[in-house]
Structure formats: structure tokens, C-alpha cells
XYZ file of N, CA, C and O in Angstrom:
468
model
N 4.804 -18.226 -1.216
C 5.526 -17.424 -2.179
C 6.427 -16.438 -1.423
O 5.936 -15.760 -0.521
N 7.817 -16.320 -1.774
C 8.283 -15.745 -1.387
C 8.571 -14.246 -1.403
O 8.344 -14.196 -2.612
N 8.910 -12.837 -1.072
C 8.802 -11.699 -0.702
C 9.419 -11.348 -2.646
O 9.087 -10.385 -3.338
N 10.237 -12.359 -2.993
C 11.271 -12.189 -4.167
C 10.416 -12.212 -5.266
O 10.371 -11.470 -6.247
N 9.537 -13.476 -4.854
C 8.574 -13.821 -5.796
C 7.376 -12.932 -6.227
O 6.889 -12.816 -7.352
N 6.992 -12.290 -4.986
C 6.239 -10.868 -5.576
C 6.580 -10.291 -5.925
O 5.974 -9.698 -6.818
N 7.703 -9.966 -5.603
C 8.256 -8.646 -6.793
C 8.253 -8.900 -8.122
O 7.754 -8.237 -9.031
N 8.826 -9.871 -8.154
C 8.793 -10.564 -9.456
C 7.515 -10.316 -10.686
O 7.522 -9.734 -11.770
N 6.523 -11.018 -9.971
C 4.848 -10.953 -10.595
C 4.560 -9.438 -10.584
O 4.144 -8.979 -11.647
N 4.725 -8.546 -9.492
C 4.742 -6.980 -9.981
C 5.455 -6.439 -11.224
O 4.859 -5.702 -12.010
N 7.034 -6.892 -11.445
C 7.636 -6.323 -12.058
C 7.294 -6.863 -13.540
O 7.688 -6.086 -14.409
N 6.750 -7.840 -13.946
C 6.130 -8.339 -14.987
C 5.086 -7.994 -15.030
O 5.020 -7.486 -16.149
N 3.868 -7.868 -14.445
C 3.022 -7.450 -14.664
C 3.330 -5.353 -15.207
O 2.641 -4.846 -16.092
N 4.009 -4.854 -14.737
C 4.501 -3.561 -14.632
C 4.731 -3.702 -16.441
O 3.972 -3.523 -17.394
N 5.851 -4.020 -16.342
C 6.241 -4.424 -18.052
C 5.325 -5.016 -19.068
O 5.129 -4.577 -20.201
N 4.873 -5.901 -18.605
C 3.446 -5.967 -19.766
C 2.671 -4.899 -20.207
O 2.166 -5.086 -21.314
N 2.434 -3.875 -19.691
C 1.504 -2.753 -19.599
C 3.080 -1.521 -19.937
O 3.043 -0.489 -19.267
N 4.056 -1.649 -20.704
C 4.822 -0.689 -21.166
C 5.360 0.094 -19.921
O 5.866 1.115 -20.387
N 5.497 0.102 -18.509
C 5.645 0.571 -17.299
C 7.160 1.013 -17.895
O 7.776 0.311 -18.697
N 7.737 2.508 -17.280
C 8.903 2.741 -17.790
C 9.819 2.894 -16.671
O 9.517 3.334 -15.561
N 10.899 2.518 -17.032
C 12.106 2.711 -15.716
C 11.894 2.118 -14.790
O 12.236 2.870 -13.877
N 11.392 0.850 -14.197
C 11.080 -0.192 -13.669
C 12.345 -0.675 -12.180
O 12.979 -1.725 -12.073
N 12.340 0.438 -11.308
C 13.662 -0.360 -10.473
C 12.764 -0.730 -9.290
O 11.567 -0.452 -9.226
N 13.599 -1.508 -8.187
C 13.359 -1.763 -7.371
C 14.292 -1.842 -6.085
O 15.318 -2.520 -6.026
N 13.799 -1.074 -5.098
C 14.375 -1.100 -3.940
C 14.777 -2.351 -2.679
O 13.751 -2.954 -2.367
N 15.285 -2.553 -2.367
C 15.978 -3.362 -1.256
C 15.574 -2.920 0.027
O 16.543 -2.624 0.727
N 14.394 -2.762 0.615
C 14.217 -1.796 1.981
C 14.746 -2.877 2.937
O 15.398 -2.270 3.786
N 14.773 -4.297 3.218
C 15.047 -5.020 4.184
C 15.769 -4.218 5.135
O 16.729 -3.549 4.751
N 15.499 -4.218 6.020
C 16.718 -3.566 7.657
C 16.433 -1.696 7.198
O 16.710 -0.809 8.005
N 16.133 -1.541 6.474
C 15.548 0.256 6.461
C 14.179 0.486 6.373
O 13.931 1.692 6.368
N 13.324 -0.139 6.310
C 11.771 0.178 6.267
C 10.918 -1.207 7.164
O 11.020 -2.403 6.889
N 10.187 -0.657 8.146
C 9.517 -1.799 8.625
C 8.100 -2.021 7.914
O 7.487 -3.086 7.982
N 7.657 -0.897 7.231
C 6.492 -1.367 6.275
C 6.988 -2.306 4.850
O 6.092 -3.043 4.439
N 8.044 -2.347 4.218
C 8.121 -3.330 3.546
C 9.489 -4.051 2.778
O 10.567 -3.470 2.653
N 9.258 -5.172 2.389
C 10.937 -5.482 1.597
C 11.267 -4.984 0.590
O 12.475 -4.961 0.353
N 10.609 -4.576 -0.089
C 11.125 -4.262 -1.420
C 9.645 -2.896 -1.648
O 8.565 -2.721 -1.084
N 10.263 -2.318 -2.576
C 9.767 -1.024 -3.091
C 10.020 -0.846 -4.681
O 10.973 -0.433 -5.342
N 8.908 -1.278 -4.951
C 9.183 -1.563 -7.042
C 8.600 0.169 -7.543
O 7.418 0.450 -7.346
N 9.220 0.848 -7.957
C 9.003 1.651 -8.689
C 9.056 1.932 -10.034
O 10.116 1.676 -10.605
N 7.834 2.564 -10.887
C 7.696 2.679 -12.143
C 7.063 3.987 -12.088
O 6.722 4.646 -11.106
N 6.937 4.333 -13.811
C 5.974 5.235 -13.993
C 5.437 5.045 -15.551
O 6.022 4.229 -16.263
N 4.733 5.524 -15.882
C 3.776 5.670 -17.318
C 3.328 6.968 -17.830
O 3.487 7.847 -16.982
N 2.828 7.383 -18.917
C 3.173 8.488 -19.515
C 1.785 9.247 -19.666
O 1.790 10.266 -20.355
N 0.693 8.866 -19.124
C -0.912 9.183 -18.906
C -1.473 8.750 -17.854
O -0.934 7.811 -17.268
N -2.442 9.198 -17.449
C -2.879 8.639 -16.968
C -3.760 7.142 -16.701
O -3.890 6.315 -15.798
N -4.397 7.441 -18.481
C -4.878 5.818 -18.979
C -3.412 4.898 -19.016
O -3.699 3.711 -19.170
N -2.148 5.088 -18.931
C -1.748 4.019 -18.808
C -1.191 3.860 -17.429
O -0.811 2.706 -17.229
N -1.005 4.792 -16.268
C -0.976 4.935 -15.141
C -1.882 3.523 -14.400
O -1.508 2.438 -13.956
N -3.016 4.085 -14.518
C -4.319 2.666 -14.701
C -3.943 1.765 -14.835
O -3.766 0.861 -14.018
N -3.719 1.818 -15.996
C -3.236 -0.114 -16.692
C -2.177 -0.516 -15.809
O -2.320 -1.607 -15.258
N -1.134 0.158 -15.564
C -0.224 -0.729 -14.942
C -0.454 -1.434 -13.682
O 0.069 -2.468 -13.269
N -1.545 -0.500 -13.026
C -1.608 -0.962 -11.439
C -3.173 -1.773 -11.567
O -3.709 -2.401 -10.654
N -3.526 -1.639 -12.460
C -4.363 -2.469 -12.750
C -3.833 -4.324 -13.114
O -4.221 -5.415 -12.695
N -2.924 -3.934 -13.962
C -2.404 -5.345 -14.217
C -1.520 -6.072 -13.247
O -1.084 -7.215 -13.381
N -1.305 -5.175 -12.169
C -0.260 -5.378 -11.074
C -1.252 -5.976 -10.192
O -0.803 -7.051 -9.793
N -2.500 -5.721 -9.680
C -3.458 -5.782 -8.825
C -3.663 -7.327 -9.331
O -3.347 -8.334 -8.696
N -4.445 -7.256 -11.002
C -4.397 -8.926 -11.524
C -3.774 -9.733 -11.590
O -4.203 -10.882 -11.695
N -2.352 -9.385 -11.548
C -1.444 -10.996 -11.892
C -1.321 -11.355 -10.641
O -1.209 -12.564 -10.433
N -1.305 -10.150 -9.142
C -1.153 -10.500 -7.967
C -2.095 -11.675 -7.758
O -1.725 -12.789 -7.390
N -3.472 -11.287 -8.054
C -4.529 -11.604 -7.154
C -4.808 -13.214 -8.247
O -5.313 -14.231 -7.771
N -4.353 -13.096 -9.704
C -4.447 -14.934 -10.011
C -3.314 -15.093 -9.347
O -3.534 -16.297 -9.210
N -2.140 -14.933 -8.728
C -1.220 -15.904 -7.807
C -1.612 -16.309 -6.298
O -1.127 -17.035 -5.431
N -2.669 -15.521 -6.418
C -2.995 -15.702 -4.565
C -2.273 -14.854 -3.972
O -1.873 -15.298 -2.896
N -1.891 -13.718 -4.221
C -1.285 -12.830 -3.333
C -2.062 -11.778 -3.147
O -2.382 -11.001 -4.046
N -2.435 -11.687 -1.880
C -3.492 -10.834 -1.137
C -2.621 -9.187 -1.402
O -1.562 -8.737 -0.965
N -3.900 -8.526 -2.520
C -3.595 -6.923 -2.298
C -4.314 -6.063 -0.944
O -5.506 -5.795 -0.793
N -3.576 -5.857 -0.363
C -4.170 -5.464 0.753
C -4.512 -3.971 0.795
O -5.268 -3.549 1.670
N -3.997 -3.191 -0.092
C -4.480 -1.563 -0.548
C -4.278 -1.553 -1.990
O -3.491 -2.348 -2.505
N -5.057 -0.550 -2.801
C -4.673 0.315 -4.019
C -5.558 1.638 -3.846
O -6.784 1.740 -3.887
N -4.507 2.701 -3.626
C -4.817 3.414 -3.250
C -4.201 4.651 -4.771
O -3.326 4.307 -5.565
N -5.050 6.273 -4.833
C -4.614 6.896 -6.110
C -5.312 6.891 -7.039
O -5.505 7.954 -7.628
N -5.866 5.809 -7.443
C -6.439 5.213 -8.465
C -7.300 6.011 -9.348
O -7.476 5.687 -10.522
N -7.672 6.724 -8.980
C -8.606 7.847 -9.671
C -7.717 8.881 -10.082
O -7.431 9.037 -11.269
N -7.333 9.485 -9.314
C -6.141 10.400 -9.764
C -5.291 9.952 -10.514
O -4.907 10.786 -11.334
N -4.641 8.596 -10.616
C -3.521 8.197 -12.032
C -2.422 8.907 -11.549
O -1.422 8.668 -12.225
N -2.176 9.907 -10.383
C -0.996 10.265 -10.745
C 0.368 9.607 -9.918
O 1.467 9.450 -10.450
N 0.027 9.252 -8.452
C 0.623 8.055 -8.066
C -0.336 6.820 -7.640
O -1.415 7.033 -7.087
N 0.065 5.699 -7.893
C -0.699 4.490 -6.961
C -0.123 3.504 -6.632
O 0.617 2.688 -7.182
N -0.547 3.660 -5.635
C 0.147 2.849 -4.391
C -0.400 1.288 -4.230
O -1.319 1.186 -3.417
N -0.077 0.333 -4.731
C -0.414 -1.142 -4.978
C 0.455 -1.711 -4.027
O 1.654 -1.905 -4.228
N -0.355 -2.065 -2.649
C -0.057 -2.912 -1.327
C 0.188 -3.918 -1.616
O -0.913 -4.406 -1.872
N 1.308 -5.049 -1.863
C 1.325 -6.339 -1.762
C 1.671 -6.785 -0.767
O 1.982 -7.954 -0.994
N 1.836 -6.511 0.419
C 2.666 -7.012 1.750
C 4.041 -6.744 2.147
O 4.483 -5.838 2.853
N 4.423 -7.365 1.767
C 5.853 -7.478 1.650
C 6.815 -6.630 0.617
O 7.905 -6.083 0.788
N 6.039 -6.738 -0.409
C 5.984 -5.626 -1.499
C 5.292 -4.546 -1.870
O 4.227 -5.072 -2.195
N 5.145 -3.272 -2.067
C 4.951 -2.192 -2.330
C 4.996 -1.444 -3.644
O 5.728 -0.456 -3.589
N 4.359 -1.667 -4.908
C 4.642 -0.756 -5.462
C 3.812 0.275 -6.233
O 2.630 0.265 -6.579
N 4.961 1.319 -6.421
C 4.562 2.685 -6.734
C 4.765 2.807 -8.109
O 5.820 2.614 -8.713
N 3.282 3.263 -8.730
C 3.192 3.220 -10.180
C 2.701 4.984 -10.552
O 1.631 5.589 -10.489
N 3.874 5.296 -10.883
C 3.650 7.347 -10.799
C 3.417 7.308 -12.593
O 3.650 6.481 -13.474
N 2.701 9.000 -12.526
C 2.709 9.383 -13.989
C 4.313 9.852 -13.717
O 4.872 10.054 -12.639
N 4.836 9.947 -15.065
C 5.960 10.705 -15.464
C 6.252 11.647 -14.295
O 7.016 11.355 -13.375
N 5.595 12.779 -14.400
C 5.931 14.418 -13.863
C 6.133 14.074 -12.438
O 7.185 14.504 -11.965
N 5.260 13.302 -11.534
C 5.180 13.020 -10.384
C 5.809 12.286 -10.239
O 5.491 11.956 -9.096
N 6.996 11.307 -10.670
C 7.691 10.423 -10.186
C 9.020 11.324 -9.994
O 9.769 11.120 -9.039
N 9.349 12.643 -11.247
C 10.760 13.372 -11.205
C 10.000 14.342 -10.048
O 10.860 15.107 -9.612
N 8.971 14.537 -9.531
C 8.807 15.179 -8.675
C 9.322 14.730 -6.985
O 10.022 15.366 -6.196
N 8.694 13.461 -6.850
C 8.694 12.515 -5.561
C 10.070 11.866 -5.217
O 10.451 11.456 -4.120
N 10.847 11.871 -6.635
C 11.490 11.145 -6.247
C 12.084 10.073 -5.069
O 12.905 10.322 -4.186
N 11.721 9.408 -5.220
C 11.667 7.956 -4.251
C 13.087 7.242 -4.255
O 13.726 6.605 -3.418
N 13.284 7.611 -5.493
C 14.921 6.705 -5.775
C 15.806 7.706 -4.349
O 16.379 7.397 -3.305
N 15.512 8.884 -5.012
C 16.651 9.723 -3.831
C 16.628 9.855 -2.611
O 17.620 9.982 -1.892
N 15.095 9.831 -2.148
C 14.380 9.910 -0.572
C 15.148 8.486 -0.242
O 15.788 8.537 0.808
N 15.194 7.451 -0.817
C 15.652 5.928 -0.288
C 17.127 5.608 -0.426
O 17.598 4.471 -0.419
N 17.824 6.780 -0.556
C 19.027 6.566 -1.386
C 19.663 5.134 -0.771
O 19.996 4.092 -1.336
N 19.683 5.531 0.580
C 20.341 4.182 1.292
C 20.212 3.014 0.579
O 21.216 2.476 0.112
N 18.952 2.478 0.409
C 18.576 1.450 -0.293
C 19.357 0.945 -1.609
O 19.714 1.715 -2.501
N 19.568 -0.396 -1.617
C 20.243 -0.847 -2.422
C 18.911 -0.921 -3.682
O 17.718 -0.691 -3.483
N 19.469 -1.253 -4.783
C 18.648 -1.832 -6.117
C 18.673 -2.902 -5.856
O 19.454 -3.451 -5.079
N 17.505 -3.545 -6.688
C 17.750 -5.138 -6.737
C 17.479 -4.793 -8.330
O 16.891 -3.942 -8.996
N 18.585 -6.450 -8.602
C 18.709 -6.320 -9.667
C 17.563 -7.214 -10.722
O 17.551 -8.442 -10.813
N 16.796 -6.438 -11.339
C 15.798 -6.882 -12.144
C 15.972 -7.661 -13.659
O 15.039 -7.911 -14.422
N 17.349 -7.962 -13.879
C 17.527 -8.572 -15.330
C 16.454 -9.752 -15.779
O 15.868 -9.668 -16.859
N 16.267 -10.727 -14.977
C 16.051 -11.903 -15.221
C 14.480 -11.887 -15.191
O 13.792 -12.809 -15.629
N 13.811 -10.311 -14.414
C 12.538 -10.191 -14.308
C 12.043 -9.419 -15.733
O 10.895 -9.344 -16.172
N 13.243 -8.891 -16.287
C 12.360 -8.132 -17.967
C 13.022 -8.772 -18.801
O 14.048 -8.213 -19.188
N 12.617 -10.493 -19.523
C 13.340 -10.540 -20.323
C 12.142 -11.105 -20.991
O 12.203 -11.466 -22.166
């Protein structure tokens, strides 16, 4: 499976579970920990949960080894290791806090149309 293809199964799994503002980063040639950087957030913490919960499951029926989930108790960021992929599932407050979009500015978007339809 390819690096594209996880993102993919993250970013659906993300959206099943109502995940809001759903982008994703392009790190190739700017980050040696990973290709892509899917960012979301949710509006509680019970749904904080769910998302990286459902992110952890659709990974792990494809055979894609989660290699961390880290946060998880706290709900307020979590950090769901896919390898190659990375993503960060924030509450609301902590995502306009962290901002990730701006820390990465370099980073291109990838474009997610064909992954929320």
C-alpha cells in the first residue's frame, strides 16, 4: 500500500466519525519523520476519541501497522503513527492553538476531493 493510500484510509476514516477541517500536508523533502501530515479536529473530547479511534481501526483492518497512538486519554491532541503517515486528531481549542497548518507553512496541501466524497 502505498504512502497515498494511507492517507487516504485515515482521511475516511477521520470523516466517518464527523472529523472537521480535514487537510493534509505534503511533508515529502521537509520532514524526515513523515510524508504526509493529515490534520483534523473534533469538538469534545468523546469525539476527539472516536476519530482516532476509527483511524487506528480502518488502519489496522488494511494491514497497516499503527506504530504509536499517543494523547489518548487527554482527547486533546492524538497523535495516530501510521508510518509514512501521521495524523493529528486535535480538540477544537488546541488545534487554533498549535497550529500546525502555520508551523508547516512550507508544506504544500494535498488535495483531498476524491478522499471526502
Amino acid at each position: 500500500m502505498t504512502e497515498r493510500e494511507i492517507l487516504s484510509v485515515a482521511v475516511k476514516a477521520a470523516d466517518d466519525k464527523k472529523a472537521e477541517d480535514i487537510v493534509a500536508l505534503n511533508m515529502k523533502g521537509i520532514s524526515l519523520v513523515a510524508d504526509y501530515f493529515m490534520i483534523c479536529h473534533g469538538n469534545s473530547e468523546k469525539q476527539v476519541q472516536a476519530i482516532a479511534r476509527e483511524i487506528k481501526e480502518k488502519a489496522e483492518e488494511q494491514q497497516i501497522p499503527v506504530k504509536r497512538l499517543e494523547g489518548f486519554e487527554e482527547a486533546k491532541w492524538i497523535l495516530v503513527d501510521l508510518g509514512e503517515v501521521i495524523a493529528h486528531v486535535f480538540h477544537k481549542d488546541e488545534r487554533a492553538y498549535y497550529n500546525l497548518e502555520r508551523l508547516w507553512g512550507d508544506a504544500p496541501l494535498e488535495d483531498l476531493a476524491s478522499d471526502l466524497q
